[in-house]
CSV table of N, CA, C and O in Angstrom, one decimal:
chain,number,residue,atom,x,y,z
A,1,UNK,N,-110.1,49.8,-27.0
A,1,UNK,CA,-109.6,48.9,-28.0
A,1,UNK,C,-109.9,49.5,-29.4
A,1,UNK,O,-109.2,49.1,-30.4
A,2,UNK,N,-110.9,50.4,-29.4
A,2,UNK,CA,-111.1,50.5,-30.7
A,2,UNK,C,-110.3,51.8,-31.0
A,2,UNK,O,-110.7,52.2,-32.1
A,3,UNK,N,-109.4,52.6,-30.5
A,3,UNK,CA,-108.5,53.6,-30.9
A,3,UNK,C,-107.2,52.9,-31.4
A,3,UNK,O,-106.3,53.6,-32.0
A,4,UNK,N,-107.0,51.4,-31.0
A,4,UNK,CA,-105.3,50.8,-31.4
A,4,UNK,C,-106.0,49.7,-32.5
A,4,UNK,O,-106.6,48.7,-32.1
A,5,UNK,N,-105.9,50.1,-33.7
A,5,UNK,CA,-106.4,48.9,-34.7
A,5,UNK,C,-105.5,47.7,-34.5
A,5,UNK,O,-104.4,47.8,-33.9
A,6,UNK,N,-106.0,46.5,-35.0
A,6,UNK,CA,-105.4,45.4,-35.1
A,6,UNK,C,-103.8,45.2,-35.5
A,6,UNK,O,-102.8,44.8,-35.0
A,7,UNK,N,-104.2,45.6,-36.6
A,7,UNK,CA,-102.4,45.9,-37.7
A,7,UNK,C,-101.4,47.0,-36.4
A,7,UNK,O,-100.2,46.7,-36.2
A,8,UNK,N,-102.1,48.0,-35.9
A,8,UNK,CA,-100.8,48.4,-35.0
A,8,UNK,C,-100.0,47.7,-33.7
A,8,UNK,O,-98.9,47.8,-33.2
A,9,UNK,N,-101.5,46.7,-33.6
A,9,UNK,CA,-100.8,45.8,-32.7
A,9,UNK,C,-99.9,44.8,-32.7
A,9,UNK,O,-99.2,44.5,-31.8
A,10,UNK,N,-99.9,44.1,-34.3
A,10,UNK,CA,-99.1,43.7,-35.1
A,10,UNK,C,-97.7,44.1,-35.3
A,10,UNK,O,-96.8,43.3,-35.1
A,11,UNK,N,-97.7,45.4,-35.7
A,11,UNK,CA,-97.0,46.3,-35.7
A,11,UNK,C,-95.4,46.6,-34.1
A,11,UNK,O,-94.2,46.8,-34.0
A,12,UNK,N,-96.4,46.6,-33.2
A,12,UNK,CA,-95.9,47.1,-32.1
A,12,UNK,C,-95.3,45.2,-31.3
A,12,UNK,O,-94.3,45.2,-30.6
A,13,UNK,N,-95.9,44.2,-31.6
A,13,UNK,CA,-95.5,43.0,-31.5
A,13,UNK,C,-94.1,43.0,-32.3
A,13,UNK,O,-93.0,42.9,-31.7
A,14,UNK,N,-94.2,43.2,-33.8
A,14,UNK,CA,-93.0,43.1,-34.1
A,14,UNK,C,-91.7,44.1,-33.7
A,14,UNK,O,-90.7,43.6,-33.3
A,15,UNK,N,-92.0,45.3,-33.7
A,15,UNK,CA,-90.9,45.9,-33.1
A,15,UNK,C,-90.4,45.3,-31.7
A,15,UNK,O,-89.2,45.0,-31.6
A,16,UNK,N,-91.3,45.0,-30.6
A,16,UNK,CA,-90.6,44.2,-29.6
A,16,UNK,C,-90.1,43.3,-30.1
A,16,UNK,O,-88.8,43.2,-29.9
A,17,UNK,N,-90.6,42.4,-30.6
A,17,UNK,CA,-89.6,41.1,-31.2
A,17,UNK,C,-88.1,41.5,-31.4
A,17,UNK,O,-87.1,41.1,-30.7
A,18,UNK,N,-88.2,42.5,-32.6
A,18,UNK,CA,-87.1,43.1,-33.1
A,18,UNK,C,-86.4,43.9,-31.7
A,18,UNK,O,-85.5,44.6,-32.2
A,19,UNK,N,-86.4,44.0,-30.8
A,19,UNK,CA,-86.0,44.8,-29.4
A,19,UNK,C,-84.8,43.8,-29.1
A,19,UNK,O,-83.6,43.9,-29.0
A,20,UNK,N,-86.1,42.4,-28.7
A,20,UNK,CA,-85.5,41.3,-27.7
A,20,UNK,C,-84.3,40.9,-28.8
A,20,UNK,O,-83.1,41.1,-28.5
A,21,UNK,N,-84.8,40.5,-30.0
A,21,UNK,CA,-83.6,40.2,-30.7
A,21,UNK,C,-82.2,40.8,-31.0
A,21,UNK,O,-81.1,40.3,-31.2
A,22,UNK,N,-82.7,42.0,-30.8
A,22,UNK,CA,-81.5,43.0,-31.0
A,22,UNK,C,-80.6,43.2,-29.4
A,22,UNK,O,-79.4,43.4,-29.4
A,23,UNK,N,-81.3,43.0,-28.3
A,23,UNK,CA,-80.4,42.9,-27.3
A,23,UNK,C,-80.0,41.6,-27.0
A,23,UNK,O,-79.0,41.4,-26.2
A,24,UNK,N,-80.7,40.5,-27.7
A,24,UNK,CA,-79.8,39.2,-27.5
A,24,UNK,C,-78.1,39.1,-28.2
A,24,UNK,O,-77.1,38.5,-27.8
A,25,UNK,N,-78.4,40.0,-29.6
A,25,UNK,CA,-77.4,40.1,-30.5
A,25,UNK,C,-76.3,41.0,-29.9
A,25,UNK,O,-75.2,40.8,-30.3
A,26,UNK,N,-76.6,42.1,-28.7
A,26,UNK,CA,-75.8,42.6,-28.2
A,26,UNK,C,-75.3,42.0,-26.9
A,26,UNK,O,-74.3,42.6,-26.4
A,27,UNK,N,-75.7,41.2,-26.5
A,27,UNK,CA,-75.4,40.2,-25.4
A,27,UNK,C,-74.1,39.2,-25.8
A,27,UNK,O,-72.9,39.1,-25.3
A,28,UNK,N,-74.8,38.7,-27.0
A,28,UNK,CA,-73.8,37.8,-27.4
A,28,UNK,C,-72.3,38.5,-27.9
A,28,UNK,O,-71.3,37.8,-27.6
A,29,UNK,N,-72.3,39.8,-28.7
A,29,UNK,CA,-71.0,40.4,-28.9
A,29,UNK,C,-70.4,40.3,-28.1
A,29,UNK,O,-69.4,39.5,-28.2
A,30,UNK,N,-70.6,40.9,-26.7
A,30,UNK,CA,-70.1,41.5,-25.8
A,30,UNK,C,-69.6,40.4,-25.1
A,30,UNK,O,-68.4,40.2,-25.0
A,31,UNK,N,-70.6,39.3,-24.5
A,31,UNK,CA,-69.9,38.0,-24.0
A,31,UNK,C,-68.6,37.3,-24.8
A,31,UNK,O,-67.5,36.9,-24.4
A,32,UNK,N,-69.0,37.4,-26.4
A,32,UNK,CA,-67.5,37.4,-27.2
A,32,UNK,C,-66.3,37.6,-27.3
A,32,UNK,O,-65.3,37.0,-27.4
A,33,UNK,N,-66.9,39.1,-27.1
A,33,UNK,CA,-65.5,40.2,-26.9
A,33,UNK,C,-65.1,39.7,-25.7
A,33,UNK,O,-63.9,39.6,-25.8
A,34,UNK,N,-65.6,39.2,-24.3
A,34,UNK,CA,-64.9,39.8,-23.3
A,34,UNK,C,-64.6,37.9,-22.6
A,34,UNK,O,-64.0,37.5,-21.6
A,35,UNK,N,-65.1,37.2,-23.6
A,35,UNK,CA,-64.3,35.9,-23.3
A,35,UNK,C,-63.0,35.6,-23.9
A,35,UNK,O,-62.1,35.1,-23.2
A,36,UNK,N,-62.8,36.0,-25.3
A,36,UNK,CA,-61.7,36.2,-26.2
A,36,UNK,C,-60.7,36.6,-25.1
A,36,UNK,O,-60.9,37.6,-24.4
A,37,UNK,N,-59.6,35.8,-25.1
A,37,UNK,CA,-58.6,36.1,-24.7
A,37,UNK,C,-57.4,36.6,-25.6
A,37,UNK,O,-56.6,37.2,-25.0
A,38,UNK,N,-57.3,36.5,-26.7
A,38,UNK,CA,-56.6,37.1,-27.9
A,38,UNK,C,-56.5,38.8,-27.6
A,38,UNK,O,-55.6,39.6,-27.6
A,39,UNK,N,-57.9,38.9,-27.4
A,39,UNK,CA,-57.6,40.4,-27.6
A,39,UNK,C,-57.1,41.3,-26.4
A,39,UNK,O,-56.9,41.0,-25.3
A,40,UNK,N,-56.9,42.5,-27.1
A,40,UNK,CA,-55.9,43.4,-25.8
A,40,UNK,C,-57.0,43.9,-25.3
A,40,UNK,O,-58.1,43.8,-25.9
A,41,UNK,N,-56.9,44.7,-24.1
A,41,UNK,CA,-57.6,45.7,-23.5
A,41,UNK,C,-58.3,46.7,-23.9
A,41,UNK,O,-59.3,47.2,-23.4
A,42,UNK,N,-57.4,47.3,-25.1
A,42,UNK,CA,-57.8,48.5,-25.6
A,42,UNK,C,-58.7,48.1,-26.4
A,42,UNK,O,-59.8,48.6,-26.6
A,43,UNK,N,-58.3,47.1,-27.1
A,43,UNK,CA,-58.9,46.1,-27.8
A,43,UNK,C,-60.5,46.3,-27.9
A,43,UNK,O,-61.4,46.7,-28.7
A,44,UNK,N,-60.2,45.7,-26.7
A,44,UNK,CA,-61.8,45.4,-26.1
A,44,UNK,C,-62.6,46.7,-25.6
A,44,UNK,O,-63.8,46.7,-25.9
A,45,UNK,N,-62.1,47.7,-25.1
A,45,UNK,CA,-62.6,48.9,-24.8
A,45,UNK,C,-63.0,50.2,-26.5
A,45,UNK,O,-63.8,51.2,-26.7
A,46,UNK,N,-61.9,49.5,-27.3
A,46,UNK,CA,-62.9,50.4,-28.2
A,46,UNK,C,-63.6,49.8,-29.1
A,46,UNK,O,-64.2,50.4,-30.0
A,47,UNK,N,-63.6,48.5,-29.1
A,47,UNK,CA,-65.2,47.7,-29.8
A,47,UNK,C,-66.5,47.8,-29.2
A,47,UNK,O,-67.6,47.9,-29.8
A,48,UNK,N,-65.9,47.7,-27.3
A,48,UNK,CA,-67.2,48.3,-26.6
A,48,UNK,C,-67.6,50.2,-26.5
A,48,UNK,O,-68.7,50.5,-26.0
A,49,UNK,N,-66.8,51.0,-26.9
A,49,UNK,CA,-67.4,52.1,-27.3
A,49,UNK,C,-67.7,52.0,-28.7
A,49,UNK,O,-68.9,51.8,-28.9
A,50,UNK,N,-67.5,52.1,-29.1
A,50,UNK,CA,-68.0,51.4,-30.5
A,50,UNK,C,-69.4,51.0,-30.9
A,50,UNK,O,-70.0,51.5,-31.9
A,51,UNK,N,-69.8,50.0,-30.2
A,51,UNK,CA,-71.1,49.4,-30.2
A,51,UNK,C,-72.1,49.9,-29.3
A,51,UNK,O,-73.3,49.7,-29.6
A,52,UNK,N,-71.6,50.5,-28.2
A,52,UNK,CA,-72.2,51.9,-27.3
A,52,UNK,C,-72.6,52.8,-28.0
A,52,UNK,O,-73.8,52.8,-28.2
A,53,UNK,N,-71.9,53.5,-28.5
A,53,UNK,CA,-72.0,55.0,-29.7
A,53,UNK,C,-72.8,54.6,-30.7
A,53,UNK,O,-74.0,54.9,-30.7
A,54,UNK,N,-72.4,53.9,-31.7
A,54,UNK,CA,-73.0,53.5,-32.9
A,54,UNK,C,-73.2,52.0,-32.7
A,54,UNK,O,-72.4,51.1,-33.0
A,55,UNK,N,-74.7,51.9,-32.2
A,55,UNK,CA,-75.3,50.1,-32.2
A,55,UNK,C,-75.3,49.3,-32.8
A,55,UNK,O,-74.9,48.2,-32.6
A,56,UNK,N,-76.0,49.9,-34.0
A,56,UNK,CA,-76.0,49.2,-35.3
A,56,UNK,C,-74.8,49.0,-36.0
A,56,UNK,O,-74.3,47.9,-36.3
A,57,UNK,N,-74.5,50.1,-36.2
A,57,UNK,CA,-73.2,50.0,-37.1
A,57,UNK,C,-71.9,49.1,-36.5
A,57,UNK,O,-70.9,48.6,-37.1
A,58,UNK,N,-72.1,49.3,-35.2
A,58,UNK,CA,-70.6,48.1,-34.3
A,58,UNK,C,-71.3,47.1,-34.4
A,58,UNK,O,-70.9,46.5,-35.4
A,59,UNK,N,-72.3,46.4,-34.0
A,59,UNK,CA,-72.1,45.3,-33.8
A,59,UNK,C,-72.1,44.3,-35.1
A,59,UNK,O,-71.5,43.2,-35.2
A,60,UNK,N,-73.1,45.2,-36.6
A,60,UNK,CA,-72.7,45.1,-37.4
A,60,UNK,C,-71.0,44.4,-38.3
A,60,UNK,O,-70.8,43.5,-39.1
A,61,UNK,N,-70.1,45.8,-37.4
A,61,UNK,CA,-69.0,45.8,-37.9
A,61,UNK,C,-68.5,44.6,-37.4
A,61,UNK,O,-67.7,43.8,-37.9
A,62,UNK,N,-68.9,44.5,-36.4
A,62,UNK,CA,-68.3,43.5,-35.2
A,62,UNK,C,-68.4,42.1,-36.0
A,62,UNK,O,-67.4,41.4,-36.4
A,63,UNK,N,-69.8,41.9,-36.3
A,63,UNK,CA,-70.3,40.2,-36.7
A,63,UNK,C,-69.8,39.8,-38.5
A,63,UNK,O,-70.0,38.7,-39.0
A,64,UNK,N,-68.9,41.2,-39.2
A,64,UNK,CA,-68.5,41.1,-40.1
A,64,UNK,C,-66.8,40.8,-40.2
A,64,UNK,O,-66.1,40.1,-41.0
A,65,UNK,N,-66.5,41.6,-39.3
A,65,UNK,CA,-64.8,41.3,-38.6
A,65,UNK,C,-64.5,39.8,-38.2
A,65,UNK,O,-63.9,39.0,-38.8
A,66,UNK,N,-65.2,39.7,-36.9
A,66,UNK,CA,-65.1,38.7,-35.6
A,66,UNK,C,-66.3,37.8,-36.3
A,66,UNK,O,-66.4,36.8,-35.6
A,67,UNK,N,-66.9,37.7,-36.9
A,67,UNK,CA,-68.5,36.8,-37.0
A,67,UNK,C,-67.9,35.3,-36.7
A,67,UNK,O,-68.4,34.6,-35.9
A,68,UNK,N,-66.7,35.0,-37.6
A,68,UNK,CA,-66.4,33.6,-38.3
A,68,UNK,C,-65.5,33.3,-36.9
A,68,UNK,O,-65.7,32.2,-36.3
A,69,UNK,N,-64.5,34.1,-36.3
A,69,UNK,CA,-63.8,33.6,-34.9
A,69,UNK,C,-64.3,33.4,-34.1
A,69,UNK,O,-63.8,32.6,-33.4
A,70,UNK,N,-65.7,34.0,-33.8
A,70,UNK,CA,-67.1,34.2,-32.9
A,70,UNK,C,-67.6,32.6,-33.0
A,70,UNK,O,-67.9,32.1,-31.9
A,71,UNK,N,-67.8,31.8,-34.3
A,71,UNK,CA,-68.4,30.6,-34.0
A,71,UNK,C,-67.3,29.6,-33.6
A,71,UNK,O,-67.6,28.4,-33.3
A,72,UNK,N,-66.3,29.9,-33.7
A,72,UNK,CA,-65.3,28.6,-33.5
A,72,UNK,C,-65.0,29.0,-32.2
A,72,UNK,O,-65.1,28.1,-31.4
A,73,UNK,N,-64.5,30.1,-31.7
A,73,UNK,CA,-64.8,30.1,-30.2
A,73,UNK,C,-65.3,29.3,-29.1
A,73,UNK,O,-64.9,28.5,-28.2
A,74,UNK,N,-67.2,30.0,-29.7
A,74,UNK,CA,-68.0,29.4,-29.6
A,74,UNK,C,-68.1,27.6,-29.0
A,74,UNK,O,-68.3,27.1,-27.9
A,75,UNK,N,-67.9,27.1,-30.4
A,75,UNK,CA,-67.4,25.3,-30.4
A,75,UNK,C,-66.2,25.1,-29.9
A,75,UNK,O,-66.0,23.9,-29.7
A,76,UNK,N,-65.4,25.7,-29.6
A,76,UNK,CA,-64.4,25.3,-28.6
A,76,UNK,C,-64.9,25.4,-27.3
A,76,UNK,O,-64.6,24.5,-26.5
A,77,UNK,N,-65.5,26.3,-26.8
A,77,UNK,CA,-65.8,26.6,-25.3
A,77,UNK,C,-66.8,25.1,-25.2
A,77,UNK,O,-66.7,24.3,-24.3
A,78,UNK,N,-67.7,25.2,-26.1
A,78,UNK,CA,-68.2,24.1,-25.4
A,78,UNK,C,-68.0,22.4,-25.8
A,78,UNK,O,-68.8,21.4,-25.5
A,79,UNK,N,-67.1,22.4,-26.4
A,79,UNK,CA,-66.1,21.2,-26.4
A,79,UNK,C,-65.4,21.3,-25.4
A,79,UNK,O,-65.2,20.2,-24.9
A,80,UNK,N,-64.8,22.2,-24.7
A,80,UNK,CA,-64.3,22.0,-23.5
A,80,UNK,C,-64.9,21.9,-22.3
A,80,UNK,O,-64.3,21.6,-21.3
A,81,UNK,N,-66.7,22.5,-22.3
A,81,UNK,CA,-67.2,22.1,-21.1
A,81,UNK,C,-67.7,21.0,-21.2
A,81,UNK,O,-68.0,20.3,-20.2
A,82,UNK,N,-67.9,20.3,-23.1
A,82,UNK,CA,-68.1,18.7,-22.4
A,82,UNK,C,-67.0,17.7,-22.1
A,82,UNK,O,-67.2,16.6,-21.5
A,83,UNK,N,-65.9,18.1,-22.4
A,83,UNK,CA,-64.7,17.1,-22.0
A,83,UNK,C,-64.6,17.5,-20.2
A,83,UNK,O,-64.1,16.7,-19.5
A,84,UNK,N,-65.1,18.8,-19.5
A,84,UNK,CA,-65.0,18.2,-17.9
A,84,UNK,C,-66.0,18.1,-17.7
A,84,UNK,O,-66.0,17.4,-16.7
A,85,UNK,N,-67.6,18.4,-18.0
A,85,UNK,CA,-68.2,17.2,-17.8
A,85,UNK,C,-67.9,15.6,-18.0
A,85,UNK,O,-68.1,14.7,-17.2
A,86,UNK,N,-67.5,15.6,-18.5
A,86,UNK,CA,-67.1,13.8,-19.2
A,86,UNK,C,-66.1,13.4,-18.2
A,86,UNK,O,-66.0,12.3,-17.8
A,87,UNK,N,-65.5,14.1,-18.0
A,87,UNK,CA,-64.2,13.7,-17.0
A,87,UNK,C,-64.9,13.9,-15.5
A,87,UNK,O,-64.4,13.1,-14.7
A,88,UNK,N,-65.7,14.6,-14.9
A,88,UNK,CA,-66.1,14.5,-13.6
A,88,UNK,C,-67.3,13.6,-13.9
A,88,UNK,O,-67.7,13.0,-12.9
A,89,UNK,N,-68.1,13.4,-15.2
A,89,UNK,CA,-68.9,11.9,-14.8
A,89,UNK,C,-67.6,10.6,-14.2
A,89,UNK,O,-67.9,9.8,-13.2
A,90,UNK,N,-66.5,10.6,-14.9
A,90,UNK,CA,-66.1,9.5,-15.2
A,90,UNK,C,-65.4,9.5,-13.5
A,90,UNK,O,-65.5,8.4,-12.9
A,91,UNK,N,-64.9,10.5,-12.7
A,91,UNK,CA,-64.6,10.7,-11.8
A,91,UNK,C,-65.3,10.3,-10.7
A,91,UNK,O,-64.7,10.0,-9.7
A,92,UNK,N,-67.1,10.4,-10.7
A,92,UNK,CA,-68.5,10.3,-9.8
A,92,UNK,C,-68.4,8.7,-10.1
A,92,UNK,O,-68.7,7.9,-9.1
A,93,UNK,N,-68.0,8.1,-11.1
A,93,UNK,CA,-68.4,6.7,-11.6
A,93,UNK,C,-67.1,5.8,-10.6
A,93,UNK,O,-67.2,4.9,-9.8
A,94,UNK,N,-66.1,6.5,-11.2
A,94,UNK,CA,-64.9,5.7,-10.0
A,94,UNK,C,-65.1,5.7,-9.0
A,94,UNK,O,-65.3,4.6,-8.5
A,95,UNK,N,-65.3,7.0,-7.8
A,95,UNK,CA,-65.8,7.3,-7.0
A,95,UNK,C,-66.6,6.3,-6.4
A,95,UNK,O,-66.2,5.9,-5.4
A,96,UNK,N,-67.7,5.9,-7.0
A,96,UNK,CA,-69.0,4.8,-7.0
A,96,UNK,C,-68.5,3.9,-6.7
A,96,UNK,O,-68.3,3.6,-5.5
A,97,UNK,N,-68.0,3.1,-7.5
A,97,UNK,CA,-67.1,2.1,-7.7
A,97,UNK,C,-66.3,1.7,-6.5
A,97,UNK,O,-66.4,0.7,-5.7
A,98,UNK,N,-65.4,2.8,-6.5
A,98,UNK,CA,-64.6,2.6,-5.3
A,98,UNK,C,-65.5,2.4,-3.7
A,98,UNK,O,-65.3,1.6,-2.8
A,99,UNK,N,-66.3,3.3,-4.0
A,99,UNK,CA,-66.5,2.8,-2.8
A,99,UNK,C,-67.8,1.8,-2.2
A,99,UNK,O,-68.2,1.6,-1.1
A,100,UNK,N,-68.3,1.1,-3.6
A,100,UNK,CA,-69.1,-0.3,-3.2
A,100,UNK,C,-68.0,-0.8,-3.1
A,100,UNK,O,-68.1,-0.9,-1.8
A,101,UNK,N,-66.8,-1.4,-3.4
A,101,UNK,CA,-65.5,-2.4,-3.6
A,101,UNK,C,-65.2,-2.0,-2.0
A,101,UNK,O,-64.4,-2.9,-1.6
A,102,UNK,N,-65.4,-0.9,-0.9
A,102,UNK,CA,-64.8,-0.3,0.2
A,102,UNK,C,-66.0,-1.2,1.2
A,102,UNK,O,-65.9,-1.7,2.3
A,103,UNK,N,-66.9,-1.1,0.5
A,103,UNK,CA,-67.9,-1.2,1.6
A,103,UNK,C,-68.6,-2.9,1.5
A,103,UNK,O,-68.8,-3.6,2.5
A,104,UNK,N,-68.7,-3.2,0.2
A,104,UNK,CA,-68.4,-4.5,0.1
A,104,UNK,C,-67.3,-5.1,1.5
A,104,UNK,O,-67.4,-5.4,2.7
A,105,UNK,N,-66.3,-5.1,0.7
A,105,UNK,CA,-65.2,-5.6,1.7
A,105,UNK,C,-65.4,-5.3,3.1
A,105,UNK,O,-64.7,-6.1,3.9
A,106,UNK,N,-66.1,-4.4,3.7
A,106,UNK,CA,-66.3,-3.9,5.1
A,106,UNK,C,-67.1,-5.0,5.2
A,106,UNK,O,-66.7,-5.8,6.1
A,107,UNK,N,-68.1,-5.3,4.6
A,107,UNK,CA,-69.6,-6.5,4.8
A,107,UNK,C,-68.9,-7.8,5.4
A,107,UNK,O,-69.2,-8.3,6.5
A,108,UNK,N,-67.8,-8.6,4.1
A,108,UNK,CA,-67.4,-9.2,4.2
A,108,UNK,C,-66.4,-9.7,5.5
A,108,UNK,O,-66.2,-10.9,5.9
A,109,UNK,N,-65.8,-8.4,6.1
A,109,UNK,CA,-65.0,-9.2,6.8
A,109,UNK,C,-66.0,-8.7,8.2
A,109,UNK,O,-65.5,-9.1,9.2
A,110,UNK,N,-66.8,-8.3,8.3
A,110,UNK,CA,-67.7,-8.3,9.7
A,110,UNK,C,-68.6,-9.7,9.5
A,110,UNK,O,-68.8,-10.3,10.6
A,111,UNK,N,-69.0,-10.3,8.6
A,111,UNK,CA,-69.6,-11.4,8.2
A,111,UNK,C,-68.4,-12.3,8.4
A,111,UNK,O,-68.8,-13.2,9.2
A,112,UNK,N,-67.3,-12.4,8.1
A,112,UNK,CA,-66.5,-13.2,8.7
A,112,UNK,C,-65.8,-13.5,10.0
A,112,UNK,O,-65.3,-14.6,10.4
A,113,UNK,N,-65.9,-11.9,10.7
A,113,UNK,CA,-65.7,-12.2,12.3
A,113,UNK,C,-67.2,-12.3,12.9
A,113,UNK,O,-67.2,-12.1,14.1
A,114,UNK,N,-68.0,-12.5,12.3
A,114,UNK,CA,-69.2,-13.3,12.9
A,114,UNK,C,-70.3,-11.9,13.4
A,114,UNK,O,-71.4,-12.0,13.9
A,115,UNK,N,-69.7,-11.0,13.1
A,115,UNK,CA,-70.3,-10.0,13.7
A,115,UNK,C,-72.1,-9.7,12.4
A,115,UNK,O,-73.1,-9.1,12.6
A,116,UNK,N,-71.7,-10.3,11.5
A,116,UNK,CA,-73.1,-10.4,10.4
A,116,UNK,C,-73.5,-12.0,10.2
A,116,UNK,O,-72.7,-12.9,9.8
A,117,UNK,N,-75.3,-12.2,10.5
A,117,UNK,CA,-75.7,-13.2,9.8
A,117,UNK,C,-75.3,-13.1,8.3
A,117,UNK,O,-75.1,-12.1,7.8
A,118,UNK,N,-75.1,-14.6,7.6
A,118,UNK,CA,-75.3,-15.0,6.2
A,118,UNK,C,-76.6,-13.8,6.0
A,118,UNK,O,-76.2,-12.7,5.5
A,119,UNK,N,-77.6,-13.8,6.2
A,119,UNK,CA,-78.8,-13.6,5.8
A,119,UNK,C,-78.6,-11.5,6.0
A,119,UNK,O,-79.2,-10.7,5.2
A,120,UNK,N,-77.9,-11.4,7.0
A,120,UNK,CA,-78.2,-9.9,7.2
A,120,UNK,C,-77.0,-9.4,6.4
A,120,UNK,O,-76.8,-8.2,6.4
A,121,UNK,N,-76.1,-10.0,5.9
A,121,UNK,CA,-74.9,-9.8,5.0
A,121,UNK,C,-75.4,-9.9,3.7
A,121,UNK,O,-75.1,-9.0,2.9
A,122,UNK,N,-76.2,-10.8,3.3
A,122,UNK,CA,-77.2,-11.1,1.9
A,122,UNK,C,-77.5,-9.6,2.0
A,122,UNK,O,-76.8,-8.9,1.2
A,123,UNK,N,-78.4,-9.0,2.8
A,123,UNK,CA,-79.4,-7.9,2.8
A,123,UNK,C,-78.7,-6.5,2.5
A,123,UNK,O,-79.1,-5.6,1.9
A,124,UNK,N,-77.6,-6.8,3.2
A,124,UNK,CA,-76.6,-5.2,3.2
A,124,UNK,C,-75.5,-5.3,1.7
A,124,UNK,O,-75.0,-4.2,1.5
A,125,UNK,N,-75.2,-6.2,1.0
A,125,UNK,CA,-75.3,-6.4,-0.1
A,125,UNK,C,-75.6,-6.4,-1.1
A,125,UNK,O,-75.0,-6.5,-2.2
A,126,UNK,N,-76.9,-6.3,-0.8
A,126,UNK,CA,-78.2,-6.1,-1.9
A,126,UNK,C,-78.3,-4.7,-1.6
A,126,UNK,O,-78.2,-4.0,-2.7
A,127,UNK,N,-78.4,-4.2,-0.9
A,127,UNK,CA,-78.4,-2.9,-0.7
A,127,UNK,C,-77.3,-1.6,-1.4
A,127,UNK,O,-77.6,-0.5,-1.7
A,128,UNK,N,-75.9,-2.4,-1.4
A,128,UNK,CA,-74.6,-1.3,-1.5
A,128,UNK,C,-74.8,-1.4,-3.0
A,128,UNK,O,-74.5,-0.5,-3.7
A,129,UNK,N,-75.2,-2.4,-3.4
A,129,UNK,CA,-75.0,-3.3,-4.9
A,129,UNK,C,-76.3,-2.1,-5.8
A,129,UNK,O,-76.2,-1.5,-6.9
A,130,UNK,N,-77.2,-2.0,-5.1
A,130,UNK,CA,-78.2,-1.0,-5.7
A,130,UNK,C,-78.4,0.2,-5.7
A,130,UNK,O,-79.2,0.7,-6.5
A,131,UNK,N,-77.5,1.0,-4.6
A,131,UNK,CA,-77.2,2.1,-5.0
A,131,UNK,C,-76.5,2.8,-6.1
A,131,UNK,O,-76.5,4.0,-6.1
């Protein structure tokens, strides 16, 4: 320990930092580029050699071109994963629904051809009603 001073360890902490961040920043171009449907093929193949070759300088170029299309993208993609979230909650909720109103009614008419006590019809009731 005493050949790596404190400050280099410092030192070598930040450069990792600066690593992780820098391949997050290249994660995210690329997921950009390659969700964009706008762009052509070739499009897309020479922004990704581009950012291959010269790292810094593409993705750079990239977040100065594309930066501002990149966040509204962005907010559209996940405005549209919560509208089908929202629409398959609302879908699990009917679903539910429908079928206490199914199974209710099942209770009811076996309690009326005698085939359920009052009391064991109470119980199976309480039951469909709580799920």
């Amino acid at each position: 320990m005493d050949d790596y001073p404190l400050l280099n360890i410092f030192a070598t902490m930040m450069w990792f930092f600066l690593w992780v961040v820098w391949l997050m920043l290249l994660f995210q171009v690329f997921g950009d580029l390659f969700r964009d449907d706008t762009v052509s093929g070739w499009a897309k193949a020479g922004w990704s050699i581009f950012v291959i070759v010269l790292p810094l300088l593409g993705v750079f170029v990239y977040l100065i071109v594309r930066g501002k299309g990149m966040g509204r993208r962005e907010v559209a993609a996940m405005r549209e994963r919560e509208s089908r979230y929202y629409e398959a909650a609302e879908r699990r909720a009917a679903d539910r629904t429908t079928g206490q109103a199914d199974e209710l009614t099942r209770l009811a008419d076996l309690k009326n051809h005698g085939e359920l006590t009052p009391e064991e019809y109470e119980r199976a009731k309480a039951k469909v009603l709580a799920i």
